[in-house]
Amino acid sequence: MAYTVPQLTDYSAVALEKAAGECVGACSSEAAEVRSDADLKAFRDRWLARKNGILTQINDVWLKGAPKEAKRGAGMRVNGVKTAVEDIIDKAEYIRLELSTATSGAVDISLPGIRRPIGAEHPVIRTTHEIVGVFQKLGYSVAEGPVVETDYYNFEALNFPPNHPARDTQDTLFIAGQQAKPQRERLLLRTHTSPVQIRTMEKMRPPIRIVIPGTVHRNDPPDASHSPMFHQIEGLAVDTNITFGDLKGTLDHAMKALFGSSVKTHFRPSFFPFTEPSAELYVTCFICGGSGRRGPDPCRPCKQTGWIEVLGCGMVDPNVFEFVKDTGYDPKKVSGFAFGMGVDRLALLKYGVDDLQYFFQGDVRFLQQFD
Ligand SMILES: [Zn+2]
């Protein structure tokens, strides 16, 4: 039965407390019955309407009807009821608002949540991390540098002669509008991560052991095995008495860690401007195991030779140390080796991908295979 405001005959504290308690209790019960916006409005009007709402009735019936000596106690009770009833109604409104936005507004709490795929490491990044990890275990630290470089760091300090073909716009992407500057200050997109070797040696005295992963650019049109943007990892170790034997031992260990303990390594003489002597490192083909064949078919990745070229390396040319002599790299006192490899090509071989462009097209269907 709906609550009605009783006439009070007894204005004792006990009677007032009882009446107030019943009133607030009734309000609470009615608040719990609110199911819709219409319910809420009816509930609110019934209790708060200025004309004949329950709070107005209580004021009229309990307070105005009270004998003079009981007015003060009755007034306090009526104010208490008012505050409690207003709190209950506020709370009912708040709950109603929450429910209506949840069920009819922007958020439907009955629907399953939206799954946000966390993605996976890109095969090139994963391969980078694996290679860097091998050298970190050998005590190498990671160094990085700017992708937009000066001619000085990209070529001059690395012993490239002034007319070297790499300095031509056919091979290198130069930043426009640099003609007014002296050649060594002209900006370009670095063609290798080697400038970071010079930058690191300018900041750190020997001994150093660093690996340098990074993005590099060359003026190559994109095709199955070329991209104007690709990734390299270089390494540099400088100390007193570093020999070619240290280079061979380090890289042989690294290749076994990367491709399996059964791979064999093989060094062939080569040429790079910044190392002397220089070599290319081959490993036995980790696809055909060095046989050059896959069952009855020829092994394409190693062109049936059983060997795959992995990186270029060599002993740091003393001319390079001359550029960083001031930070302790006296070519008469220190020696070192450097190596560099193309991460993208290794990732192609490792994952059996036949077109480099897949790596950089951002096609989710391709990338999902590497989850
Ligand atoms: Zn092979």
CSV table of C-alpha atoms and ligand atoms in Angstrom, one decimal:
chain,number,residue,atom,x,y,z
A,1,MET,CA,0.0,0.0,0.0
A,2,ALA,CA,1.3,3.4,-1.0
A,3,TYR,CA,2.7,5.6,1.8
A,4,THR,CA,0.5,8.5,3.0
A,5,VAL,CA,1.6,11.2,5.4
A,6,PRO,CA,0.0,10.4,8.8
A,7,GLN,CA,-1.4,13.0,11.2
A,8,LEU,CA,0.7,13.2,14.3
A,9,THR,CA,-0.9,13.4,17.7
A,10,ASP,CA,2.2,12.4,19.7
A,11,TYR,CA,5.1,14.9,19.2
A,12,SER,CA,7.5,13.1,21.6
A,13,ALA,CA,11.0,12.5,20.3
A,14,VAL,CA,10.3,8.7,20.0
A,15,ALA,CA,7.1,9.2,18.1
A,16,LEU,CA,8.8,11.8,15.7
A,17,GLU,CA,11.7,9.4,15.1
A,18,LYS,CA,9.3,6.6,14.3
A,19,ALA,CA,7.3,8.7,11.9
A,20,ALA,CA,10.4,10.0,10.2
A,21,GLY,CA,11.9,6.5,9.9
A,22,GLU,CA,8.7,5.2,8.3
A,23,CYS,CA,8.6,8.1,5.8
A,24,VAL,CA,12.3,7.7,4.7
A,25,GLY,CA,11.8,3.9,4.5
A,26,ALA,CA,8.8,4.3,2.3
A,27,CYS,CA,10.8,6.6,0.0
A,28,SER,CA,13.6,4.1,-0.2
A,29,SER,CA,11.2,1.2,-1.2
A,30,GLU,CA,9.6,3.3,-3.9
A,31,ALA,CA,13.0,4.3,-5.3
A,32,ALA,CA,13.8,0.6,-5.6
A,33,GLU,CA,10.7,0.2,-7.8
A,34,VAL,CA,11.8,2.7,-10.4
A,35,ARG,CA,12.1,0.9,-13.7
A,36,SER,CA,11.7,3.5,-16.4
A,37,ASP,CA,12.1,7.2,-17.0
A,38,ALA,CA,8.4,7.6,-16.5
A,39,ASP,CA,8.6,5.8,-13.2
A,40,LEU,CA,11.3,8.1,-12.2
A,41,LYS,CA,9.3,11.2,-13.1
A,42,ALA,CA,6.2,10.0,-11.2
A,43,PHE,CA,8.4,9.0,-8.2
A,44,ARG,CA,10.1,12.4,-8.2
A,45,ASP,CA,6.9,14.4,-8.5
A,46,ARG,CA,5.1,12.4,-5.8
A,47,TRP,CA,7.9,13.3,-3.3
A,48,LEU,CA,9.2,16.7,-4.4
A,49,ALA,CA,6.2,18.4,-6.1
A,50,ARG,CA,5.9,21.9,-4.5
A,51,LYS,CA,2.1,21.5,-4.5
A,52,ASN,CA,1.1,18.5,-2.5
A,53,GLY,CA,4.3,16.5,-2.8
A,54,ILE,CA,5.0,14.3,0.2
A,55,LEU,CA,7.8,16.7,1.5
A,56,THR,CA,5.3,19.6,1.3
A,57,GLN,CA,2.7,17.6,3.1
A,58,ILE,CA,5.1,16.6,5.9
A,59,ASN,CA,6.0,20.3,6.3
A,60,ASP,CA,2.3,21.2,6.4
A,61,VAL,CA,0.9,18.4,8.5
A,62,TRP,CA,3.8,17.7,10.9
A,63,LEU,CA,5.4,21.1,11.3
A,64,LYS,CA,2.5,23.6,11.0
A,65,GLY,CA,0.2,21.3,13.0
A,66,ALA,CA,2.7,20.9,15.9
A,67,PRO,CA,2.0,22.5,19.2
A,68,LYS,CA,4.2,25.5,19.9
A,69,GLU,CA,6.5,23.7,22.4
A,70,ALA,CA,7.1,20.8,19.9
A,71,LYS,CA,7.8,22.9,16.8
A,72,ARG,CA,11.6,23.0,17.3
A,73,GLY,CA,11.9,19.2,17.5
A,74,ALA,CA,9.4,18.6,14.7
A,75,GLY,CA,11.3,21.2,12.5
A,76,MET,CA,14.6,19.3,13.0
A,77,ARG,CA,12.9,16.0,12.1
A,78,VAL,CA,11.2,17.4,9.0
A,79,ASN,CA,14.6,18.8,7.8
A,80,GLY,CA,16.2,15.4,8.4
A,81,VAL,CA,13.5,13.7,6.3
A,82,LYS,CA,13.9,16.3,3.6
A,83,THR,CA,17.7,15.7,3.3
A,84,ALA,CA,17.3,11.9,3.3
A,85,VAL,CA,14.5,11.9,0.7
A,86,GLU,CA,16.5,14.3,-1.6
A,87,ASP,CA,19.5,12.0,-1.3
A,88,ILE,CA,17.4,8.9,-2.2
A,89,ILE,CA,15.9,10.7,-5.2
A,90,ASP,CA,19.4,11.9,-6.4
A,91,LYS,CA,20.7,8.4,-6.2
A,92,ALA,CA,17.6,7.0,-8.1
A,93,GLU,CA,18.2,9.6,-10.9
A,94,TYR,CA,21.9,8.7,-11.1
A,95,ILE,CA,21.2,5.0,-11.4
A,96,ARG,CA,18.5,5.6,-14.0
A,97,LEU,CA,20.9,7.8,-16.0
A,98,GLU,CA,23.6,5.1,-16.0
A,99,LEU,CA,21.2,2.4,-17.0
A,100,SER,CA,19.6,4.4,-19.8
A,101,THR,CA,23.0,5.3,-21.4
A,102,ALA,CA,24.2,1.7,-21.0
A,103,THR,CA,21.1,0.1,-22.5
A,104,SER,CA,19.8,2.6,-25.0
A,105,GLY,CA,22.7,5.0,-25.6
A,106,ALA,CA,26.2,4.7,-27.2
A,107,VAL,CA,27.2,1.6,-25.2
A,108,ASP,CA,25.3,-1.6,-25.4
A,109,ILE,CA,26.6,-3.6,-22.4
A,110,SER,CA,24.9,-6.8,-23.7
A,111,LEU,CA,27.2,-7.0,-26.7
A,112,PRO,CA,30.5,-8.9,-26.5
A,113,GLY,CA,33.6,-6.6,-26.2
A,114,ILE,CA,35.6,-5.4,-29.1
A,115,ARG,CA,38.8,-7.6,-29.5
A,116,ARG,CA,41.7,-5.5,-30.3
A,117,PRO,CA,44.3,-7.7,-32.0
A,118,ILE,CA,47.7,-7.1,-30.4
A,119,GLY,CA,49.6,-7.8,-33.6
A,120,ALA,CA,53.0,-9.4,-34.0
A,121,GLU,CA,56.6,-8.4,-34.6
A,122,HIS,CA,57.2,-7.7,-38.3
A,123,PRO,CA,59.5,-10.4,-39.7
A,124,VAL,CA,62.2,-7.8,-40.4
A,125,ILE,CA,62.0,-6.4,-36.9
A,126,ARG,CA,62.0,-9.9,-35.5
A,127,THR,CA,65.1,-10.9,-37.5
A,128,THR,CA,66.8,-7.6,-36.3
A,129,HIS,CA,66.1,-8.5,-32.7
A,130,GLU,CA,67.4,-12.0,-33.1
A,131,ILE,CA,70.7,-10.8,-34.7
A,132,VAL,CA,71.1,-8.0,-32.1
A,133,GLY,CA,70.4,-10.5,-29.3
A,134,VAL,CA,73.3,-12.7,-30.4
A,135,PHE,CA,75.8,-9.9,-30.2
A,136,GLN,CA,74.3,-8.5,-27.0
A,137,LYS,CA,75.2,-11.8,-25.4
A,138,LEU,CA,78.7,-11.3,-26.6
A,139,GLY,CA,78.8,-8.0,-24.7
A,140,TYR,CA,78.0,-5.7,-27.6
A,141,SER,CA,75.8,-2.7,-26.9
A,142,VAL,CA,73.3,-1.1,-29.3
A,143,ALA,CA,74.0,2.2,-31.0
A,144,GLU,CA,71.8,4.3,-33.2
A,145,GLY,CA,72.1,7.4,-35.3
A,146,PRO,CA,70.2,9.8,-37.6
A,147,VAL,CA,68.7,8.5,-40.9
A,148,VAL,CA,69.4,12.0,-42.6
A,149,GLU,CA,73.2,12.3,-42.6
A,150,THR,CA,75.8,14.6,-43.9
A,151,ASP,CA,78.2,13.6,-46.7
A,152,TYR,CA,81.0,13.8,-44.1
A,153,TYR,CA,79.6,10.9,-41.9
A,154,ASN,CA,78.2,8.9,-44.7
A,155,PHE,CA,81.2,9.0,-47.1
A,156,GLU,CA,84.2,11.2,-46.2
A,157,ALA,CA,85.0,9.9,-42.7
A,158,LEU,CA,84.5,6.3,-44.0
A,159,ASN,CA,87.3,6.7,-46.5
A,160,PHE,CA,85.2,7.0,-49.7
A,161,PRO,CA,87.2,8.9,-52.3
A,162,PRO,CA,85.6,12.1,-53.6
A,163,ASN,CA,84.6,10.5,-57.0
A,164,HIS,CA,83.4,7.2,-55.6
A,165,PRO,CA,80.3,6.1,-57.6
A,166,ALA,CA,78.2,5.7,-54.3
A,167,ARG,CA,78.3,9.5,-54.1
A,168,ASP,CA,76.4,9.8,-57.3
A,169,THR,CA,72.7,10.6,-57.4
A,170,GLN,CA,72.2,7.3,-59.2
A,171,ASP,CA,73.0,5.5,-56.0
A,172,THR,CA,72.3,7.9,-53.2
A,173,LEU,CA,69.2,9.9,-52.4
A,174,PHE,CA,70.3,13.5,-51.6
A,175,ILE,CA,68.1,16.1,-49.8
A,176,ALA,CA,67.1,18.8,-52.3
A,177,GLY,CA,68.5,22.4,-52.2
A,178,GLN,CA,71.9,21.6,-50.7
A,179,GLN,CA,74.1,22.8,-53.6
A,180,ALA,CA,75.1,26.0,-51.8
A,181,LYS,CA,76.8,24.0,-49.0
A,182,PRO,CA,80.3,22.6,-49.0
A,183,GLN,CA,80.1,18.9,-50.0
A,184,ARG,CA,80.9,17.5,-46.6
A,185,GLU,CA,77.9,19.3,-45.1
A,186,ARG,CA,75.3,18.3,-47.7
A,187,LEU,CA,72.5,16.2,-46.4
A,188,LEU,CA,71.5,12.8,-47.7
A,189,LEU,CA,69.6,9.7,-46.7
A,190,ARG,CA,72.3,7.5,-45.2
A,191,THR,CA,73.1,4.6,-47.5
A,192,HIS,CA,74.4,2.4,-44.7
A,193,THR,CA,74.5,2.4,-40.9
A,194,SER,CA,78.3,3.0,-40.9
A,195,PRO,CA,78.1,6.7,-40.0
A,196,VAL,CA,77.0,5.6,-36.6
A,197,GLN,CA,80.4,3.9,-36.2
A,198,ILE,CA,82.1,7.3,-36.6
A,199,ARG,CA,79.6,9.1,-34.4
A,200,THR,CA,80.1,6.5,-31.7
A,201,MET,CA,83.9,6.6,-31.8
A,202,GLU,CA,83.7,10.4,-31.6
A,203,LYS,CA,81.8,10.1,-28.3
A,204,MET,CA,83.3,6.9,-26.7
A,205,ARG,CA,86.9,6.1,-26.2
A,206,PRO,CA,88.2,2.6,-27.0
A,207,PRO,CA,87.6,-0.2,-26.3
A,208,ILE,CA,84.1,-0.4,-27.8
A,209,ARG,CA,81.9,-3.2,-29.1
A,210,ILE,CA,78.7,-2.0,-30.7
A,211,VAL,CA,75.9,-3.3,-33.0
A,212,ILE,CA,74.0,-0.7,-35.1
A,213,PRO,CA,70.6,-1.7,-36.4
A,214,GLY,CA,68.8,0.8,-38.6
A,215,THR,CA,67.0,1.9,-41.7
A,216,VAL,CA,69.0,2.9,-44.8
A,217,HIS,CA,68.1,4.2,-48.3
A,218,ARG,CA,69.5,3.8,-51.8
A,219,ASN,CA,68.3,5.1,-55.1
A,220,ASP,CA,67.1,1.6,-56.2
A,221,PRO,CA,63.7,1.0,-57.9
A,222,PRO,CA,61.6,-1.5,-55.9
A,223,ASP,CA,61.6,-5.1,-57.2
A,224,ALA,CA,61.6,-8.6,-55.8
A,225,SER,CA,65.1,-8.2,-54.2
A,226,HIS,CA,65.5,-4.4,-54.0
A,227,SER,CA,63.8,-1.6,-52.1
A,228,PRO,CA,64.8,2.1,-51.9
A,229,MET,CA,64.4,1.6,-48.1
A,230,PHE,CA,65.9,-1.4,-46.3
A,231,HIS,CA,67.5,-2.4,-43.1
A,232,GLN,CA,71.0,-3.1,-42.0
A,233,ILE,CA,72.9,-4.2,-38.9
A,234,GLU,CA,76.5,-3.3,-38.5
A,235,GLY,CA,79.0,-4.2,-35.8
A,236,LEU,CA,82.2,-2.7,-34.7
A,237,ALA,CA,84.8,-3.9,-32.2
A,238,VAL,CA,87.9,-1.8,-31.4
A,239,ASP,CA,90.6,-2.5,-28.8
A,240,THR,CA,94.3,-3.1,-28.7
A,241,ASN,CA,95.5,-6.2,-30.5
A,242,ILE,CA,92.2,-7.1,-32.3
A,243,THR,CA,93.1,-9.4,-35.1
A,244,PHE,CA,91.4,-11.0,-38.1
A,245,GLY,CA,91.3,-14.2,-36.0
A,246,ASP,CA,88.9,-12.3,-33.5
A,247,LEU,CA,86.7,-11.3,-36.5
A,248,LYS,CA,86.5,-14.9,-37.7
A,249,GLY,CA,85.9,-16.4,-34.3
A,250,THR,CA,83.2,-13.8,-33.5
A,251,LEU,CA,81.3,-14.1,-36.7
A,252,ASP,CA,81.6,-17.9,-36.8
A,253,HIS,CA,80.0,-18.0,-33.3
A,254,ALA,CA,77.3,-15.5,-34.3
A,255,MET,CA,76.4,-17.5,-37.5
A,256,LYS,CA,76.1,-20.7,-35.5
A,257,ALA,CA,73.9,-19.0,-32.9
A,258,LEU,CA,71.7,-17.6,-35.7
A,259,PHE,CA,71.4,-20.5,-38.2
A,260,GLY,CA,72.2,-23.5,-36.1
A,261,SER,CA,75.3,-25.1,-34.8
A,262,SER,CA,75.8,-27.3,-37.9
A,263,VAL,CA,76.4,-24.3,-40.3
A,264,LYS,CA,80.0,-23.8,-41.6
A,265,THR,CA,81.4,-20.4,-42.4
A,266,HIS,CA,83.7,-19.4,-45.2
A,267,PHE,CA,85.4,-16.1,-45.9
A,268,ARG,CA,86.2,-14.8,-49.4
A,269,PRO,CA,88.3,-11.7,-50.1
A,270,SER,CA,86.4,-8.6,-51.0
A,271,PHE,CA,86.7,-4.8,-51.0
A,272,PHE,CA,85.1,-2.0,-49.0
A,273,PRO,CA,86.5,1.5,-48.7
A,274,PHE,CA,86.5,1.5,-44.9
A,275,THR,CA,88.0,-1.9,-44.2
A,276,GLU,CA,91.3,-3.5,-45.1
A,277,PRO,CA,91.5,-6.4,-45.6
A,278,SER,CA,87.9,-7.0,-46.4
A,279,ALA,CA,85.9,-10.2,-46.8
A,280,GLU,CA,82.5,-11.6,-47.6
A,281,LEU,CA,81.2,-14.2,-45.2
A,282,TYR,CA,79.3,-17.2,-46.5
A,283,VAL,CA,77.5,-19.8,-44.5
A,284,THR,CA,76.4,-23.2,-45.7
A,285,CYS,CA,72.9,-22.9,-47.0
A,286,PHE,CA,70.5,-23.3,-44.1
A,287,ILE,CA,67.7,-24.3,-46.5
A,288,CYS,CA,69.3,-27.2,-48.3
A,289,GLY,CA,72.0,-27.9,-45.6
A,290,GLY,CA,74.8,-27.2,-48.1
A,291,SER,CA,73.8,-29.9,-50.7
A,292,GLY,CA,72.5,-27.4,-53.3
A,293,ARG,CA,69.4,-29.5,-53.8
A,294,ARG,CA,66.0,-29.9,-52.2
A,295,GLY,CA,65.0,-33.4,-53.0
A,296,PRO,CA,65.0,-33.7,-56.8
A,297,ASP,CA,64.9,-29.9,-57.2
A,298,PRO,CA,67.7,-27.4,-57.3
A,299,CYS,CA,67.9,-25.1,-54.2
A,300,ARG,CA,67.1,-21.6,-55.5
A,301,PRO,CA,68.2,-19.5,-52.5
A,302,CYS,CA,71.8,-20.6,-52.7
A,303,LYS,CA,71.7,-21.0,-56.5
A,304,GLN,CA,72.7,-24.7,-56.0
A,305,THR,CA,76.1,-23.7,-54.6
A,306,GLY,CA,75.3,-24.8,-51.1
A,307,TRP,CA,76.6,-21.4,-49.8
A,308,ILE,CA,74.8,-18.2,-49.0
A,309,GLU,CA,76.5,-14.8,-48.6
A,310,VAL,CA,75.5,-13.3,-45.3
A,311,LEU,CA,77.6,-10.2,-44.7
A,312,GLY,CA,80.6,-8.1,-45.5
A,313,CYS,CA,83.3,-7.6,-43.0
A,314,GLY,CA,86.9,-6.6,-42.5
A,315,MET,CA,89.6,-4.9,-40.4
A,316,VAL,CA,88.9,-1.2,-39.9
A,317,ASP,CA,91.0,0.8,-42.3
A,318,PRO,CA,93.6,2.8,-40.4
A,319,ASN,CA,92.5,5.8,-42.5
A,320,VAL,CA,89.1,5.7,-40.7
A,321,PHE,CA,90.8,5.9,-37.3
A,322,GLU,CA,92.6,9.0,-38.4
A,323,PHE,CA,89.2,10.8,-38.4
A,324,VAL,CA,88.6,9.9,-34.7
A,325,LYS,CA,92.2,10.1,-33.5
A,326,ASP,CA,91.3,12.8,-31.0
A,327,THR,CA,89.1,10.5,-28.9
A,328,GLY,CA,91.8,7.9,-28.5
A,329,TYR,CA,91.7,5.9,-31.8
A,330,ASP,CA,95.4,6.1,-32.7
A,331,PRO,CA,95.8,3.8,-35.6
A,332,LYS,CA,99.2,2.8,-34.3
A,333,LYS,CA,97.7,1.7,-31.0
A,334,VAL,CA,94.3,0.3,-31.7
A,335,SER,CA,92.8,-2.1,-34.2
A,336,GLY,CA,89.3,-3.3,-34.9
A,337,PHE,CA,86.9,-5.1,-37.1
A,338,ALA,CA,83.6,-4.2,-38.6
A,339,PHE,CA,80.8,-6.1,-40.3
A,340,GLY,CA,77.5,-5.3,-41.9
A,341,MET,CA,74.5,-7.3,-43.1
A,342,GLY,CA,71.2,-6.7,-44.8
A,343,VAL,CA,68.4,-7.8,-42.5
A,344,ASP,CA,65.7,-7.9,-45.1
A,345,ARG,CA,67.5,-10.4,-47.3
A,346,LEU,CA,68.1,-12.7,-44.3
A,347,ALA,CA,64.5,-12.4,-43.3
A,348,LEU,CA,63.5,-13.4,-46.9
A,349,LEU,CA,65.7,-16.5,-46.7
A,350,LYS,CA,64.6,-17.3,-43.2
A,351,TYR,CA,60.9,-17.1,-43.8
A,352,GLY,CA,61.0,-18.4,-47.4
A,353,VAL,CA,59.5,-15.2,-48.8
A,354,ASP,CA,60.1,-14.7,-52.6
A,355,ASP,CA,59.4,-11.0,-52.9
A,356,LEU,CA,61.0,-8.3,-50.8
A,357,GLN,CA,58.0,-5.9,-51.5
A,358,TYR,CA,55.7,-8.0,-49.4
A,359,PHE,CA,57.6,-6.8,-46.3
A,360,PHE,CA,56.8,-3.1,-46.9
A,361,GLN,CA,53.3,-3.1,-48.4
A,362,GLY,CA,51.6,-3.4,-45.1
A,363,ASP,CA,49.2,-6.1,-46.3
A,364,VAL,CA,47.7,-7.6,-43.1
A,365,ARG,CA,47.0,-10.9,-44.9
A,366,PHE,CA,50.8,-11.3,-45.5
A,367,LEU,CA,51.8,-10.2,-42.1
A,368,GLN,CA,49.3,-12.4,-40.3
A,369,GLN,CA,51.3,-15.4,-41.3
A,370,PHE,CA,54.0,-14.4,-38.9
A,371,ASP,CA,51.9,-14.2,-35.7
B,1,ZN,ZN,70.6,-24.2,-50.7
